Amino acid sequence: MERYKEEFIEFMVESDVLKFGEFTLKSGRKSPFFMNAGAYVTGSQLKRLGEYYAKAIHDQYGDNFDVLFGPAYKGIPLSVATTIAFYELYGKEIRYCSNRKEIKDHGEERVVIIEDVTTSGKSIEETFPIIQAQGDVEIVGLMVSLNRMEQGKTKEKSALDEIREVYGFKTAAIVSMEEVVERLYNKECLGKIVIDDKMKASIDSYYEKYGVQK
């Protein structure tokens, strides 16, 4: 696993964004883990978050794109922080936009969509027509922070795989839950064991019920 991915996992735990315990999701599923991107609230957190997104986007999609589209409202600070980080890390000027701001300035635009986490694909259903309405726009791909690796609308595919299949563009995440478990299971993080044998058993049980085949 790339070092920046390990650092990102530690960063999520440190920021109290990724929690382990017992949680009831909006879907009604009982989950042993929960991610709340709203817990990123400080300047230093947003700076680091933008850097992790920029590295992941560069790894997956390179720098041959023009615009980062962050769906309102959570996607707006993500797109702002990441465009700044992309310039600082790679020297490439990328524009940001959201539902409230026009993408198209001139000519064809290549767009990467940025979100916190995708569980059902509902936000993309709303976002896709907004982007398409801009005219000569190509969606390069979608980047989220965490791939939960669980069933989307069907039992056979994850939400990210469903989006890829339905809309025809690539999807990726900074890290997957498989990588989170790899980094945290019985390994110290911030002076404690976050995923011990009991929590690992809960996660395994959850994925037996709601996971998708790789």
PDB file of N, CA, C and O in Angstrom, residues 149-178:
ATOM      1  N   MET A 149     -17.138  -0.640  -0.164  1.00  0.00           N
ATOM      2  CA  MET A 149     -17.088  -2.013  -0.687  1.00  0.00           C
ATOM      3  C   MET A 149     -18.320  -2.835  -0.313  1.00  0.00           C
ATOM      4  O   MET A 149     -18.219  -4.018  -0.020  1.00  0.00           O
ATOM      5  N   GLU A 150     -19.478  -2.175  -0.285  1.00  0.00           N
ATOM      6  CA  GLU A 150     -20.688  -2.903   0.039  1.00  0.00           C
ATOM      7  C   GLU A 150     -21.714  -2.742  -1.070  1.00  0.00           C
ATOM      8  O   GLU A 150     -21.556  -1.930  -1.983  1.00  0.00           O
ATOM      9  N   GLN A 151     -22.753  -3.528  -0.990  1.00  0.00           N
ATOM     10  CA  GLN A 151     -23.764  -3.570  -2.038  1.00  0.00           C
ATOM     11  C   GLN A 151     -24.384  -2.203  -2.279  1.00  0.00           C
ATOM     12  O   GLN A 151     -24.691  -1.478  -1.340  1.00  0.00           O
ATOM     13  N   GLY A 152     -24.557  -1.885  -3.558  1.00  0.00           N
ATOM     14  CA  GLY A 152     -25.251  -0.666  -3.928  1.00  0.00           C
ATOM     15  C   GLY A 152     -26.739  -0.969  -4.061  1.00  0.00           C
ATOM     16  O   GLY A 152     -27.360  -1.514  -3.157  1.00  0.00           O
ATOM     17  N   LYS A 153     -27.307  -0.632  -5.191  1.00  0.00           N
ATOM     18  CA  LYS A 153     -28.738  -0.902  -5.403  1.00  0.00           C
ATOM     19  C   LYS A 153     -28.986  -2.385  -5.658  1.00  0.00           C
ATOM     20  O   LYS A 153     -30.078  -2.882  -5.438  1.00  0.00           O
ATOM     21  N   THR A 154     -27.963  -3.072  -6.168  1.00  0.00           N
ATOM     22  CA  THR A 154     -28.067  -4.515  -6.387  1.00  0.00           C
ATOM     23  C   THR A 154     -27.093  -5.221  -5.451  1.00  0.00           C
ATOM     24  O   THR A 154     -26.185  -4.600  -4.894  1.00  0.00           O
ATOM     25  N   LYS A 155     -27.253  -6.509  -5.288  1.00  0.00           N
ATOM     26  CA  LYS A 155     -26.376  -7.268  -4.400  1.00  0.00           C
ATOM     27  C   LYS A 155     -25.068  -7.662  -5.076  1.00  0.00           C
ATOM     28  O   LYS A 155     -24.121  -8.062  -4.419  1.00  0.00           O
ATOM     29  N   GLU A 156     -25.054  -7.553  -6.401  1.00  0.00           N
ATOM     30  CA  GLU A 156     -23.888  -8.034  -7.130  1.00  0.00           C
ATOM     31  C   GLU A 156     -22.764  -7.007  -7.246  1.00  0.00           C
ATOM     32  O   GLU A 156     -21.604  -7.370  -7.414  1.00  0.00           O
ATOM     33  N   LYS A 157     -23.108  -5.706  -7.156  1.00  0.00           N
ATOM     34  CA  LYS A 157     -22.104  -4.668  -7.428  1.00  0.00           C
ATOM     35  C   LYS A 157     -22.105  -3.611  -6.327  1.00  0.00           C
ATOM     36  O   LYS A 157     -23.143  -3.331  -5.719  1.00  0.00           O
ATOM     37  N   SER A 158     -20.944  -3.001  -6.116  1.00  0.00           N
ATOM     38  CA  SER A 158     -20.843  -1.874  -5.187  1.00  0.00           C
ATOM     39  C   SER A 158     -21.397  -0.625  -5.865  1.00  0.00           C
ATOM     40  O   SER A 158     -21.580  -0.593  -7.095  1.00  0.00           O
ATOM     41  N   ALA A 159     -21.632   0.412  -5.065  1.00  0.00           N
ATOM     42  CA  ALA A 159     -22.135   1.669  -5.620  1.00  0.00           C
ATOM     43  C   ALA A 159     -21.165   2.236  -6.658  1.00  0.00           C
ATOM     44  O   ALA A 159     -21.596   2.715  -7.713  1.00  0.00           O
ATOM     45  N   LEU A 160     -19.861   2.171  -6.379  1.00  0.00           N
ATOM     46  CA  LEU A 160     -18.881   2.701  -7.340  1.00  0.00           C
ATOM     47  C   LEU A 160     -18.903   1.918  -8.645  1.00  0.00           C
ATOM     48  O   LEU A 160     -18.795   2.500  -9.725  1.00  0.00           O
ATOM     49  N   ASP A 161     -19.046   0.598  -8.555  1.00  0.00           N
ATOM     50  CA  ASP A 161     -19.112  -0.221  -9.773  1.00  0.00           C
ATOM     51  C   ASP A 161     -20.393   0.071 -10.556  1.00  0.00           C
ATOM     52  O   ASP A 161     -20.391   0.101 -11.791  1.00  0.00           O
ATOM     53  N   GLU A 162     -21.497   0.274  -9.841  1.00  0.00           N
ATOM     54  CA  GLU A 162     -22.758   0.599 -10.514  1.00  0.00           C
ATOM     55  C   GLU A 162     -22.661   1.920 -11.254  1.00  0.00           C
ATOM     56  O   GLU A 162     -23.136   2.047 -12.392  1.00  0.00           O
ATOM     57  N   ILE A 163     -22.052   2.909 -10.623  1.00  0.00           N
ATOM     58  CA  ILE A 163     -21.875   4.217 -11.273  1.00  0.00           C
ATOM     59  C   ILE A 163     -21.031   4.067 -12.535  1.00  0.00           C
ATOM     60  O   ILE A 163     -21.371   4.621 -13.587  1.00  0.00           O
ATOM     61  N   ARG A 164     -19.951   3.319 -12.440  1.00  0.00           N
ATOM     62  CA  ARG A 164     -19.077   3.096 -13.599  1.00  0.00           C
ATOM     63  C   ARG A 164     -19.856   2.460 -14.748  1.00  0.00           C
ATOM     64  O   ARG A 164     -19.711   2.851 -15.913  1.00  0.00           O
ATOM     65  N   GLU A 165     -20.704   1.495 -14.409  1.00  0.00           N
ATOM     66  CA  GLU A 165     -21.448   0.759 -15.426  1.00  0.00           C
ATOM     67  C   GLU A 165     -22.554   1.616 -16.046  1.00  0.00           C
ATOM     68  O   GLU A 165     -22.753   1.615 -17.261  1.00  0.00           O
ATOM     69  N   VAL A 166     -23.268   2.355 -15.207  1.00  0.00           N
ATOM     70  CA  VAL A 166     -24.417   3.136 -15.684  1.00  0.00           C
ATOM     71  C   VAL A 166     -23.976   4.357 -16.493  1.00  0.00           C
ATOM     72  O   VAL A 166     -24.542   4.659 -17.553  1.00  0.00           O
ATOM     73  N   TYR A 167     -22.941   5.069 -15.996  1.00  0.00           N
ATOM     74  CA  TYR A 167     -22.586   6.355 -16.597  1.00  0.00           C
ATOM     75  C   TYR A 167     -21.367   6.304 -17.512  1.00  0.00           C
ATOM     76  O   TYR A 167     -21.114   7.242 -18.253  1.00  0.00           O
ATOM     77  N   GLY A 168     -20.613   5.230 -17.444  1.00  0.00           N
ATOM     78  CA  GLY A 168     -19.530   5.048 -18.398  1.00  0.00           C
ATOM     79  C   GLY A 168     -18.249   5.802 -18.113  1.00  0.00           C
ATOM     80  O   GLY A 168     -17.418   5.975 -19.001  1.00  0.00           O
ATOM     81  N   PHE A 169     -18.062   6.274 -16.875  1.00  0.00           N
ATOM     82  CA  PHE A 169     -16.775   6.884 -16.537  1.00  0.00           C
ATOM     83  C   PHE A 169     -16.143   6.132 -15.358  1.00  0.00           C
ATOM     84  O   PHE A 169     -16.825   5.396 -14.631  1.00  0.00           O
ATOM     85  N   LYS A 170     -14.856   6.315 -15.178  1.00  0.00           N
ATOM     86  CA  LYS A 170     -14.119   5.592 -14.146  1.00  0.00           C
ATOM     87  C   LYS A 170     -14.502   6.085 -12.757  1.00  0.00           C
ATOM     88  O   LYS A 170     -14.913   7.237 -12.584  1.00  0.00           O
ATOM     89  N   THR A 171     -14.363   5.204 -11.788  1.00  0.00           N
ATOM     90  CA  THR A 171     -14.599   5.576 -10.390  1.00  0.00           C
ATOM     91  C   THR A 171     -13.425   5.059  -9.557  1.00  0.00           C
ATOM     92  O   THR A 171     -12.850   4.011  -9.856  1.00  0.00           O
ATOM     93  N   ALA A 172     -13.073   5.806  -8.520  1.00  0.00           N
ATOM     94  CA  ALA A 172     -11.946   5.409  -7.669  1.00  0.00           C
ATOM     95  C   ALA A 172     -12.118   6.013  -6.279  1.00  0.00           C
ATOM     96  O   ALA A 172     -12.911   6.933  -6.081  1.00  0.00           O
ATOM     97  N   ALA A 173     -11.361   5.496  -5.331  1.00  0.00           N
ATOM     98  CA  ALA A 173     -11.363   6.008  -3.964  1.00  0.00           C
ATOM     99  C   ALA A 173      -9.924   6.153  -3.490  1.00  0.00           C
ATOM    100  O   ALA A 173      -9.033   5.440  -3.965  1.00  0.00           O
ATOM    101  N   ILE A 174      -9.710   7.080  -2.552  1.00  0.00           N
ATOM    102  CA  ILE A 174      -8.365   7.212  -1.983  1.00  0.00           C
ATOM    103  C   ILE A 174      -7.973   5.889  -1.338  1.00  0.00           C
ATOM    104  O   ILE A 174      -6.876   5.371  -1.562  1.00  0.00           O
ATOM    105  N   VAL A 175      -8.880   5.322  -0.542  1.00  0.00           N
ATOM    106  CA  VAL A 175      -8.655   4.008   0.065  1.00  0.00           C
ATOM    107  C   VAL A 175      -9.952   3.209   0.068  1.00  0.00           C
ATOM    108  O   VAL A 175     -11.037   3.768  -0.041  1.00  0.00           O
ATOM    109  N   SER A 176      -9.819   1.903   0.197  1.00  0.00           N
ATOM    110  CA  SER A 176     -10.967   1.017   0.354  1.00  0.00           C
ATOM    111  C   SER A 176     -11.015   0.517   1.797  1.00  0.00           C
ATOM    112  O   SER A 176     -10.020   0.595   2.532  1.00  0.00           O
ATOM    113  N   MET A 177     -12.153  -0.025   2.206  1.00  0.00           N
ATOM    114  CA  MET A 177     -12.241  -0.591   3.551  1.00  0.00           C
ATOM    115  C   MET A 177     -11.289  -1.771   3.703  1.00  0.00           C
ATOM    116  O   MET A 177     -10.789  -2.021   4.803  1.00  0.00           O
ATOM    117  N   GLU A 178     -11.031  -2.476   2.640  1.00  0.00           N
ATOM    118  CA  GLU A 178     -10.047  -3.567   2.703  1.00  0.00           C
ATOM    119  C   GLU A 178      -8.672  -3.023   3.109  1.00  0.00           C
ATOM    120  O   GLU A 178      -7.969  -3.620   3.939  1.00  0.00           O
TER     121      GLU A 178
END
